[in-house]
Amino acid sequence: RRFFDEHASLPPWFDQHRARRAQRWASARLFHVTASLFCASLPIAYAGARGARVLTSTGSMQGKRLDRRVNETAQFVMDVLEDGGFSSRGSAIRAIQKVRLMHAAVRAHLVERGAIADEVPINQEDLLGTLFTFSVVVVRSLRLLGIPVDDEEADDHYQLWRVAGAMLGIDQRLLPI
Protein backbone atom coordinates (compact mmCIF):
# COMPACT_ATOMS: atom_id res chain seq x y z
CA ARG A 1 0.00 0.00 0.00
CA ARG A 2 2.86 2.38 0.88
CA PHE A 3 4.50 1.75 -2.50
CA PHE A 4 1.29 2.57 -4.37
CA ASP A 5 0.85 5.77 -2.39
CA GLU A 6 4.49 6.91 -2.72
CA HIS A 7 4.81 6.16 -6.42
CA ALA A 8 1.49 7.52 -7.64
CA SER A 9 2.72 10.98 -8.57
CA LEU A 10 3.46 11.94 -12.12
CA PRO A 11 6.81 13.53 -12.99
CA PRO A 12 6.79 17.34 -12.65
CA TRP A 13 7.20 17.76 -16.41
CA PHE A 14 4.06 15.70 -17.18
CA ASP A 15 1.77 17.54 -19.60
CA GLN A 16 -1.82 16.31 -19.29
CA HIS A 17 -2.82 18.01 -22.56
CA ARG A 18 -0.08 16.27 -24.56
CA ALA A 19 -0.80 12.94 -22.88
CA ARG A 20 -4.50 13.13 -23.76
CA ARG A 21 -3.64 14.17 -27.31
CA ALA A 22 -1.29 11.18 -27.65
CA GLN A 23 -3.88 8.83 -26.19
CA ARG A 24 -6.56 10.07 -28.60
CA TRP A 25 -4.12 9.81 -31.49
CA ALA A 26 -3.27 6.21 -30.56
CA SER A 27 -6.94 5.31 -30.08
CA ALA A 28 -7.76 6.60 -33.56
CA ARG A 29 -5.03 4.32 -34.98
CA LEU A 30 -5.40 1.47 -32.51
CA PHE A 31 -5.38 -1.31 -35.11
CA HIS A 32 -2.14 -0.03 -36.64
CA VAL A 33 -0.53 0.77 -33.27
CA THR A 34 -1.39 -2.73 -32.04
CA ALA A 35 -0.08 -4.34 -35.22
CA SER A 36 3.14 -2.35 -34.84
CA LEU A 37 3.52 -3.48 -31.25
CA PHE A 38 2.96 -7.14 -32.01
CA CYS A 39 4.82 -7.30 -35.31
CA ALA A 40 7.74 -4.96 -34.58
CA SER A 41 8.07 -3.74 -30.99
CA LEU A 42 7.65 -7.02 -29.12
CA PRO A 43 9.80 -9.08 -31.54
CA ILE A 44 12.56 -6.47 -31.25
CA ALA A 45 12.29 -6.41 -27.46
CA TYR A 46 12.12 -10.20 -27.17
CA ALA A 47 15.06 -10.65 -29.55
CA GLY A 48 17.45 -8.64 -27.39
CA ALA A 49 19.90 -11.13 -25.87
CA ARG A 50 19.87 -9.66 -22.36
CA GLY A 51 16.11 -9.25 -22.13
CA ALA A 52 15.56 -12.66 -23.69
CA ARG A 53 17.70 -14.22 -20.98
CA VAL A 54 15.42 -12.73 -18.34
CA LEU A 55 12.29 -13.90 -20.14
CA THR A 56 13.76 -17.38 -20.62
CA SER A 57 14.87 -17.55 -16.98
CA THR A 58 11.33 -16.79 -15.82
CA GLY A 59 9.73 -19.28 -18.22
CA SER A 60 7.61 -16.47 -19.70
CA MET A 61 8.29 -17.46 -23.28
CA GLN A 62 6.90 -21.00 -23.18
CA GLY A 63 3.44 -22.40 -23.84
CA LYS A 64 0.52 -20.81 -22.04
CA ARG A 65 2.87 -18.54 -20.12
CA LEU A 66 3.79 -16.89 -23.44
CA ASP A 67 0.12 -16.20 -24.15
CA ARG A 68 -0.26 -14.76 -20.67
CA ARG A 69 2.87 -12.61 -21.08
CA VAL A 70 1.68 -11.19 -24.40
CA ASN A 71 -1.84 -10.55 -23.05
CA GLU A 72 -0.48 -8.81 -19.94
CA THR A 73 1.73 -6.64 -22.13
CA ALA A 74 -1.23 -5.80 -24.36
CA GLN A 75 -3.34 -4.84 -21.34
CA PHE A 76 -0.53 -2.66 -20.01
CA VAL A 77 -0.27 -0.86 -23.35
CA MET A 78 -4.04 -0.37 -23.49
CA ASP A 79 -4.01 1.08 -19.96
CA VAL A 80 -1.28 3.58 -20.88
CA LEU A 81 -2.98 4.49 -24.17
CA GLU A 82 -6.45 4.82 -22.63
CA ASP A 83 -7.80 8.32 -23.08
CA GLY A 84 -7.50 9.90 -19.64
CA GLY A 85 -5.45 6.97 -18.37
CA PHE A 86 -3.25 9.27 -16.27
CA SER A 87 -6.18 10.96 -14.55
CA SER A 88 -7.18 10.02 -11.01
CA ARG A 89 -9.79 7.64 -12.42
CA GLY A 90 -7.59 6.28 -15.20
CA SER A 91 -5.87 2.92 -15.31
CA ALA A 92 -2.38 3.95 -16.48
CA ILE A 93 -0.82 4.87 -13.14
CA ARG A 94 -1.95 1.69 -11.38
CA ALA A 95 -0.89 -0.45 -14.37
CA ILE A 96 2.57 1.15 -14.38
CA GLN A 97 2.92 0.60 -10.64
CA LYS A 98 2.00 -3.07 -11.02
CA VAL A 99 4.58 -3.56 -13.78
CA ARG A 100 7.21 -1.78 -11.70
CA LEU A 101 6.51 -4.09 -8.76
CA MET A 102 6.55 -7.14 -11.02
CA HIS A 103 9.91 -6.07 -12.46
CA ALA A 104 11.31 -5.65 -8.95
CA ALA A 105 10.04 -9.08 -7.90
CA VAL A 106 11.49 -10.77 -10.98
CA ARG A 107 14.77 -8.92 -10.55
CA ALA A 108 15.06 -9.99 -6.89
CA HIS A 109 14.06 -13.58 -7.68
CA LEU A 110 16.60 -13.95 -10.50
CA VAL A 111 19.39 -12.36 -8.45
CA GLU A 112 18.59 -14.60 -5.46
CA ARG A 113 18.63 -17.69 -7.69
CA GLY A 114 21.83 -16.57 -9.38
CA ALA A 115 20.06 -17.15 -12.68
CA ILE A 116 21.83 -14.25 -14.40
CA ALA A 117 25.18 -13.77 -12.75
CA ASP A 118 26.87 -11.18 -14.95
CA GLU A 119 24.24 -8.42 -14.90
CA VAL A 120 21.33 -6.91 -13.03
CA PRO A 121 18.15 -8.21 -14.69
CA ILE A 122 15.64 -5.64 -15.90
CA ASN A 123 18.16 -2.86 -15.42
CA GLN A 124 18.05 0.75 -16.58
CA GLU A 125 19.40 -0.08 -20.03
CA ASP A 126 16.85 -2.87 -20.49
CA LEU A 127 13.99 -0.62 -19.40
CA LEU A 128 15.13 2.19 -21.68
CA GLY A 129 15.41 -0.16 -24.66
CA THR A 130 11.90 -1.46 -24.04
CA LEU A 131 10.60 2.08 -23.70
CA PHE A 132 11.97 2.87 -27.15
CA THR A 133 10.28 -0.18 -28.66
CA PHE A 134 6.92 1.02 -27.31
CA SER A 135 7.44 4.57 -28.53
CA VAL A 136 9.98 5.13 -31.29
CA VAL A 137 9.58 1.70 -32.95
CA VAL A 138 5.79 2.09 -33.06
CA VAL A 139 6.02 5.46 -34.82
CA ARG A 140 8.65 4.14 -37.23
CA SER A 141 6.49 1.09 -37.99
CA LEU A 142 3.41 3.19 -38.63
CA ARG A 143 5.34 5.32 -41.06
CA LEU A 144 6.66 2.19 -42.80
CA LEU A 145 3.06 1.01 -43.11
CA GLY A 146 2.22 4.30 -44.85
CA ILE A 147 0.25 5.68 -41.91
CA PRO A 148 0.90 9.43 -41.71
CA VAL A 149 2.48 10.51 -38.42
CA ASP A 150 3.52 14.13 -38.17
CA ASP A 151 6.38 15.22 -35.92
CA GLU A 152 4.08 16.62 -33.23
CA GLU A 153 2.11 13.35 -33.04
CA ALA A 154 5.32 11.36 -32.86
CA ASP A 155 6.70 13.58 -30.11
CA ASP A 156 3.45 13.42 -28.12
CA HIS A 157 3.49 9.62 -28.36
CA TYR A 158 7.10 9.52 -27.22
CA GLN A 159 6.38 11.90 -24.33
CA LEU A 160 3.49 9.69 -23.20
CA TRP A 161 5.83 6.71 -23.00
CA ARG A 162 8.55 8.87 -21.43
CA VAL A 163 6.14 9.49 -18.54
CA ALA A 164 5.49 5.76 -18.28
CA GLY A 165 9.25 5.14 -18.31
CA ALA A 166 9.87 7.62 -15.51
CA MET A 167 7.13 6.02 -13.43
CA LEU A 168 8.56 2.57 -14.16
CA GLY A 169 11.74 3.72 -12.46
CA ILE A 170 13.94 4.73 -15.37
CA ASP A 171 16.40 7.36 -14.15
CA GLN A 172 14.99 10.56 -15.63
CA ARG A 173 18.49 11.74 -16.53
CA LEU A 174 18.62 8.85 -19.01
CA LEU A 175 15.35 9.74 -20.71
CA PRO A 176 15.95 11.79 -23.84
CA ILE A 177 13.76 14.87 -24.05
Tab-separated table of N, CA, C and O in Angstrom, residues 95-160:
chain	number	residue	atom	x	y	z
A	95	ALA	N	-1.508	0.566	-13.516
A	95	ALA	CA	-0.889	-0.449	-14.374
A	95	ALA	C	0.636	-0.315	-14.351
A	95	ALA	O	1.356	-1.320	-14.272
A	96	ILE	N	1.124	0.909	-14.417
A	96	ILE	CA	2.568	1.151	-14.381
A	96	ILE	C	3.140	0.711	-13.038
A	96	ILE	O	4.194	0.065	-12.977
A	97	GLN	N	2.446	1.012	-11.964
A	97	GLN	CA	2.918	0.597	-10.644
A	97	GLN	C	3.002	-0.924	-10.540
A	97	GLN	O	3.960	-1.464	-9.980
A	98	LYS	N	2.007	-1.606	-11.069
A	98	LYS	CA	2.002	-3.074	-11.019
A	98	LYS	C	3.183	-3.643	-11.803
A	98	LYS	O	3.846	-4.574	-11.347
A	99	VAL	N	3.447	-3.085	-12.979
A	99	VAL	CA	4.578	-3.559	-13.784
A	99	VAL	C	5.889	-3.273	-13.062
A	99	VAL	O	6.788	-4.116	-13.036
A	100	ARG	N	5.992	-2.109	-12.444
A	100	ARG	CA	7.212	-1.778	-11.702
A	100	ARG	C	7.438	-2.770	-10.559
A	100	ARG	O	8.569	-3.235	-10.344
A	101	LEU	N	6.400	-3.105	-9.832
A	101	LEU	CA	6.514	-4.094	-8.757
A	101	LEU	C	6.874	-5.476	-9.302
A	101	LEU	O	7.692	-6.189	-8.718
A	102	MET	N	6.255	-5.850	-10.412
A	102	MET	CA	6.552	-7.145	-11.022
A	102	MET	C	8.008	-7.201	-11.466
A	102	MET	O	8.696	-8.200	-11.237
A	103	HIS	N	8.502	-6.120	-12.065
A	103	HIS	CA	9.908	-6.073	-12.460
A	103	HIS	C	10.821	-6.233	-11.248
A	103	HIS	O	11.811	-6.976	-11.294
A	104	ALA	N	10.495	-5.555	-10.165
A	104	ALA	CA	11.310	-5.650	-8.947
A	104	ALA	C	11.297	-7.072	-8.389
A	104	ALA	O	12.338	-7.591	-7.967
A	105	ALA	N	10.137	-7.704	-8.408
A	105	ALA	CA	10.037	-9.076	-7.897
A	105	ALA	C	10.837	-10.046	-8.764
A	105	ALA	O	11.567	-10.903	-8.250
A	106	VAL	N	10.731	-9.903	-10.066
A	106	VAL	CA	11.486	-10.773	-10.981
A	106	VAL	C	12.984	-10.535	-10.811
A	106	VAL	O	13.773	-11.484	-10.742
A	107	ARG	N	13.356	-9.269	-10.735
A	107	ARG	CA	14.769	-8.925	-10.549
A	107	ARG	C	15.310	-9.576	-9.276
A	107	ARG	O	16.352	-10.243	-9.296
A	108	ALA	N	14.612	-9.425	-8.171
A	108	ALA	CA	15.056	-9.993	-6.894
A	108	ALA	C	15.103	-11.514	-6.957
A	108	ALA	O	16.062	-12.135	-6.469
A	109	HIS	N	14.113	-12.116	-7.571
A	109	HIS	CA	14.065	-13.576	-7.682
A	109	HIS	C	15.241	-14.108	-8.502
A	109	HIS	O	15.897	-15.076	-8.102
A	110	LEU	N	15.514	-13.477	-9.637
A	110	LEU	CA	16.603	-13.954	-10.496
A	110	LEU	C	17.961	-13.725	-9.845
A	110	LEU	O	18.859	-14.566	-9.974
A	111	VAL	N	18.131	-12.620	-9.151
A	111	VAL	CA	19.390	-12.362	-8.448
A	111	VAL	C	19.576	-13.389	-7.328
A	111	VAL	O	20.652	-13.968	-7.167
A	112	GLU	N	18.519	-13.640	-6.566
A	112	GLU	CA	18.588	-14.597	-5.463
A	112	GLU	C	18.934	-16.006	-5.966
A	112	GLU	O	19.721	-16.710	-5.353
A	113	ARG	N	18.360	-16.375	-7.097
A	113	ARG	CA	18.633	-17.695	-7.688
A	113	ARG	C	19.993	-17.767	-8.370
A	113	ARG	O	20.465	-18.844	-8.691
A	114	GLY	N	20.579	-16.602	-8.635
A	114	GLY	CA	21.833	-16.574	-9.376
A	114	GLY	C	21.635	-16.949	-10.832
A	114	GLY	O	22.553	-17.413	-11.504
A	115	ALA	N	20.413	-16.737	-11.322
A	115	ALA	CA	20.062	-17.146	-12.683
A	115	ALA	C	20.821	-16.355	-13.744
A	115	ALA	O	21.117	-16.871	-14.816
A	116	ILE	N	21.103	-15.105	-13.452
A	116	ILE	CA	21.835	-14.250	-14.402
A	116	ILE	C	22.942	-13.584	-13.603
A	116	ILE	O	22.737	-12.549	-12.981
A	117	ALA	N	24.099	-14.173	-13.650
A	117	ALA	CA	25.182	-13.774	-12.752
A	117	ALA	C	25.934	-12.527	-13.193
A	117	ALA	O	26.456	-11.800	-12.359
A	118	ASP	N	25.990	-12.249	-14.466
A	118	ASP	CA	26.869	-11.184	-14.945
A	118	ASP	C	26.189	-9.842	-15.161
A	118	ASP	O	26.778	-8.924	-15.725
A	119	GLU	N	24.937	-9.687	-14.714
A	119	GLU	CA	24.243	-8.415	-14.901
A	119	GLU	C	23.068	-8.315	-13.936
A	119	GLU	O	22.639	-9.308	-13.357
A	120	VAL	N	22.561	-7.123	-13.800
A	120	VAL	CA	21.335	-6.914	-13.035
A	120	VAL	C	20.174	-7.083	-14.011
A	120	VAL	O	20.105	-6.368	-15.011
A	121	PRO	N	19.277	-8.033	-13.768
A	121	PRO	CA	18.147	-8.208	-14.686
A	121	PRO	C	17.195	-7.018	-14.637
A	121	PRO	O	17.013	-6.388	-13.598
A	122	ILE	N	16.587	-6.739	-15.755
A	122	ILE	CA	15.635	-5.639	-15.904
A	122	ILE	C	16.258	-4.343	-15.359
A	122	ILE	O	15.707	-3.649	-14.520
A	123	ASN	N	17.429	-4.043	-15.866
A	123	ASN	CA	18.164	-2.863	-15.423
A	123	ASN	C	17.741	-1.618	-16.217
A	123	ASN	O	16.847	-1.682	-17.062
A	124	GLN	N	18.387	-0.509	-15.931
A	124	GLN	CA	18.046	0.754	-16.577
A	124	GLN	C	18.153	0.665	-18.106
A	124	GLN	O	17.279	1.147	-18.824
A	125	GLU	N	19.215	0.052	-18.584
A	125	GLU	CA	19.398	-0.079	-20.028
A	125	GLU	C	18.290	-0.919	-20.649
A	125	GLU	O	17.752	-0.577	-21.704
A	126	ASP	N	17.929	-2.014	-19.993
A	126	ASP	CA	16.847	-2.869	-20.490
A	126	ASP	C	15.527	-2.104	-20.529
A	126	ASP	O	14.777	-2.184	-21.511
A	127	LEU	N	15.237	-1.387	-19.467
A	127	LEU	CA	13.993	-0.623	-19.405
A	127	LEU	C	13.952	0.471	-20.473
A	127	LEU	O	12.919	0.682	-21.119
A	128	LEU	N	15.067	1.134	-20.671
A	128	LEU	CA	15.130	2.192	-21.676
A	128	LEU	C	14.945	1.614	-23.081
A	128	LEU	O	14.209	2.177	-23.902
A	129	GLY	N	15.578	0.491	-23.358
A	129	GLY	CA	15.406	-0.161	-24.657
A	129	GLY	C	13.953	-0.534	-24.910
A	129	GLY	O	13.422	-0.338	-26.010
A	130	THR	N	13.310	-1.081	-23.900
A	130	THR	CA	11.902	-1.455	-24.037
A	130	THR	C	11.039	-0.227	-24.245
A	130	THR	O	10.120	-0.230	-25.072
A	131	LEU	N	11.335	0.833	-23.523
A	131	LEU	CA	10.597	2.080	-23.702
A	131	LEU	C	10.662	2.547	-25.157
A	131	LEU	O	9.655	2.963	-25.736
A	132	PHE	N	11.826	2.448	-25.753
A	132	PHE	CA	11.973	2.866	-27.148
A	132	PHE	C	11.178	1.970	-28.091
A	132	PHE	O	10.654	2.437	-29.096
A	133	THR	N	11.066	0.680	-27.770
A	133	THR	CA	10.276	-0.182	-28.656
A	133	THR	C	8.792	0.172	-28.588
A	133	THR	O	8.079	0.028	-29.577
A	134	PHE	N	8.326	0.651	-27.437
A	134	PHE	CA	6.924	1.017	-27.308
A	134	PHE	C	6.641	2.409	-27.866
A	134	PHE	O	5.487	2.752	-28.100
A	135	SER	N	7.648	3.206	-28.063
A	135	SER	CA	7.436	4.575	-28.534
A	135	SER	C	8.015	4.774	-29.929
A	135	SER	O	7.281	4.851	-30.913
A	136	VAL	N	9.317	4.816	-30.033
A	136	VAL	CA	9.981	5.126	-31.294
A	136	VAL	C	9.718	4.059	-32.358
A	136	VAL	O	9.421	4.378	-33.515
A	137	VAL	N	9.796	2.785	-31.982
A	137	VAL	CA	9.579	1.704	-32.952
A	137	VAL	C	8.144	1.719	-33.469
A	137	VAL	O	7.908	1.477	-34.656
A	138	VAL	N	7.183	2.022	-32.613
A	138	VAL	CA	5.789	2.093	-33.063
A	138	VAL	C	5.625	3.183	-34.113
A	138	VAL	O	5.040	2.950	-35.177
A	139	VAL	N	6.145	4.358	-33.850
A	139	VAL	CA	6.020	5.456	-34.816
A	139	VAL	C	6.724	5.098	-36.128
A	139	VAL	O	6.170	5.294	-37.213
A	140	ARG	N	7.914	4.548	-36.018
A	140	ARG	CA	8.647	4.139	-37.227
A	140	ARG	C	7.854	3.109	-38.017
A	140	ARG	O	7.747	3.183	-39.245
A	141	SER	N	7.276	2.144	-37.322
A	141	SER	CA	6.492	1.095	-37.985
A	141	SER	C	5.254	1.659	-38.671
A	141	SER	O	4.930	1.256	-39.794
A	142	LEU	N	4.584	2.572	-38.002
A	142	LEU	CA	3.409	3.189	-38.626
A	142	LEU	C	3.799	3.901	-39.912
A	142	LEU	O	3.112	3.782	-40.932
A	143	ARG	N	4.886	4.616	-39.856
A	143	ARG	CA	5.340	5.318	-41.059
A	143	ARG	C	5.709	4.332	-42.160
A	143	ARG	O	5.407	4.585	-43.337
A	144	LEU	N	6.327	3.216	-41.803
A	144	LEU	CA	6.658	2.189	-42.796
A	144	LEU	C	5.398	1.568	-43.403
A	144	LEU	O	5.402	1.138	-44.557
A	145	LEU	N	4.334	1.516	-42.619
A	145	LEU	CA	3.055	1.009	-43.113
A	145	LEU	C	2.305	2.034	-43.959
A	145	LEU	O	1.240	1.743	-44.496
A	146	GLY	N	2.859	3.246	-44.062
A	146	GLY	CA	2.220	4.297	-44.848
A	146	GLY	C	1.182	5.087	-44.076
A	146	GLY	O	0.407	5.846	-44.663
A	147	ILE	N	1.172	4.930	-42.749
A	147	ILE	CA	0.246	5.683	-41.905
A	147	ILE	C	0.907	7.030	-41.603
A	147	ILE	O	1.992	7.061	-41.024
A	148	PRO	N	0.290	8.125	-41.973
A	148	PRO	CA	0.904	9.430	-41.710
A	148	PRO	C	1.029	9.706	-40.208
A	148	PRO	O	0.072	9.525	-39.451
A	149	VAL	N	2.206	10.109	-39.808
A	149	VAL	CA	2.476	10.509	-38.424
A	149	VAL	C	3.314	11.772	-38.506
A	149	VAL	O	4.467	11.723	-38.950
A	150	ASP	N	2.726	12.899	-38.114
A	150	ASP	CA	3.525	14.133	-38.169
A	150	ASP	C	4.441	14.205	-36.948
A	150	ASP	O	4.319	13.420	-36.005
A	151	ASP	N	5.369	15.125	-36.983
A	151	ASP	CA	6.376	15.217	-35.923
A	151	ASP	C	5.770	15.496	-34.553
A	151	ASP	O	6.231	14.968	-33.543
A	152	GLU	N	4.717	16.317	-34.508
A	152	GLU	CA	4.079	16.621	-33.228
A	152	GLU	C	3.405	15.367	-32.652
A	152	GLU	O	3.504	15.095	-31.451
A	153	GLU	N	2.744	14.593	-33.496
A	153	GLU	CA	2.106	13.353	-33.039
A	153	GLU	C	3.153	12.368	-32.528
A	153	GLU	O	2.977	11.734	-31.482
A	154	ALA	N	4.239	12.263	-33.270
A	154	ALA	CA	5.318	11.356	-32.864
A	154	ALA	C	5.909	11.784	-31.525
A	154	ALA	O	6.150	10.953	-30.640
A	155	ASP	N	6.127	13.080	-31.363
A	155	ASP	CA	6.698	13.575	-30.109
A	155	ASP	C	5.730	13.400	-28.941
A	155	ASP	O	6.134	13.027	-27.841
A	156	ASP	N	4.441	13.645	-29.176
A	156	ASP	CA	3.446	13.418	-28.121
A	156	ASP	C	3.441	11.950	-27.698
A	156	ASP	O	3.388	11.639	-26.505
A	157	HIS	N	3.485	11.056	-28.667
A	157	HIS	CA	3.492	9.619	-28.363
A	157	HIS	C	4.742	9.261	-27.558
A	157	HIS	O	4.657	8.535	-26.560
A	158	TYR	N	5.869	9.782	-27.970
A	158	TYR	CA	7.099	9.516	-27.217
A	158	TYR	C	6.998	10.067	-25.794
A	158	TYR	O	7.369	9.396	-24.828
A	159	GLN	N	6.490	11.293	-25.655
A	159	GLN	CA	6.385	11.897	-24.328
A	159	GLN	C	5.450	11.100	-23.418
A	159	GLN	O	5.697	10.983	-22.208
A	160	LEU	N	4.387	10.532	-23.976
A	160	LEU	CA	3.489	9.688	-23.199
A	160	LEU	C	4.257	8.500	-22.618
A	160	LEU	O	4.153	8.188	-21.430
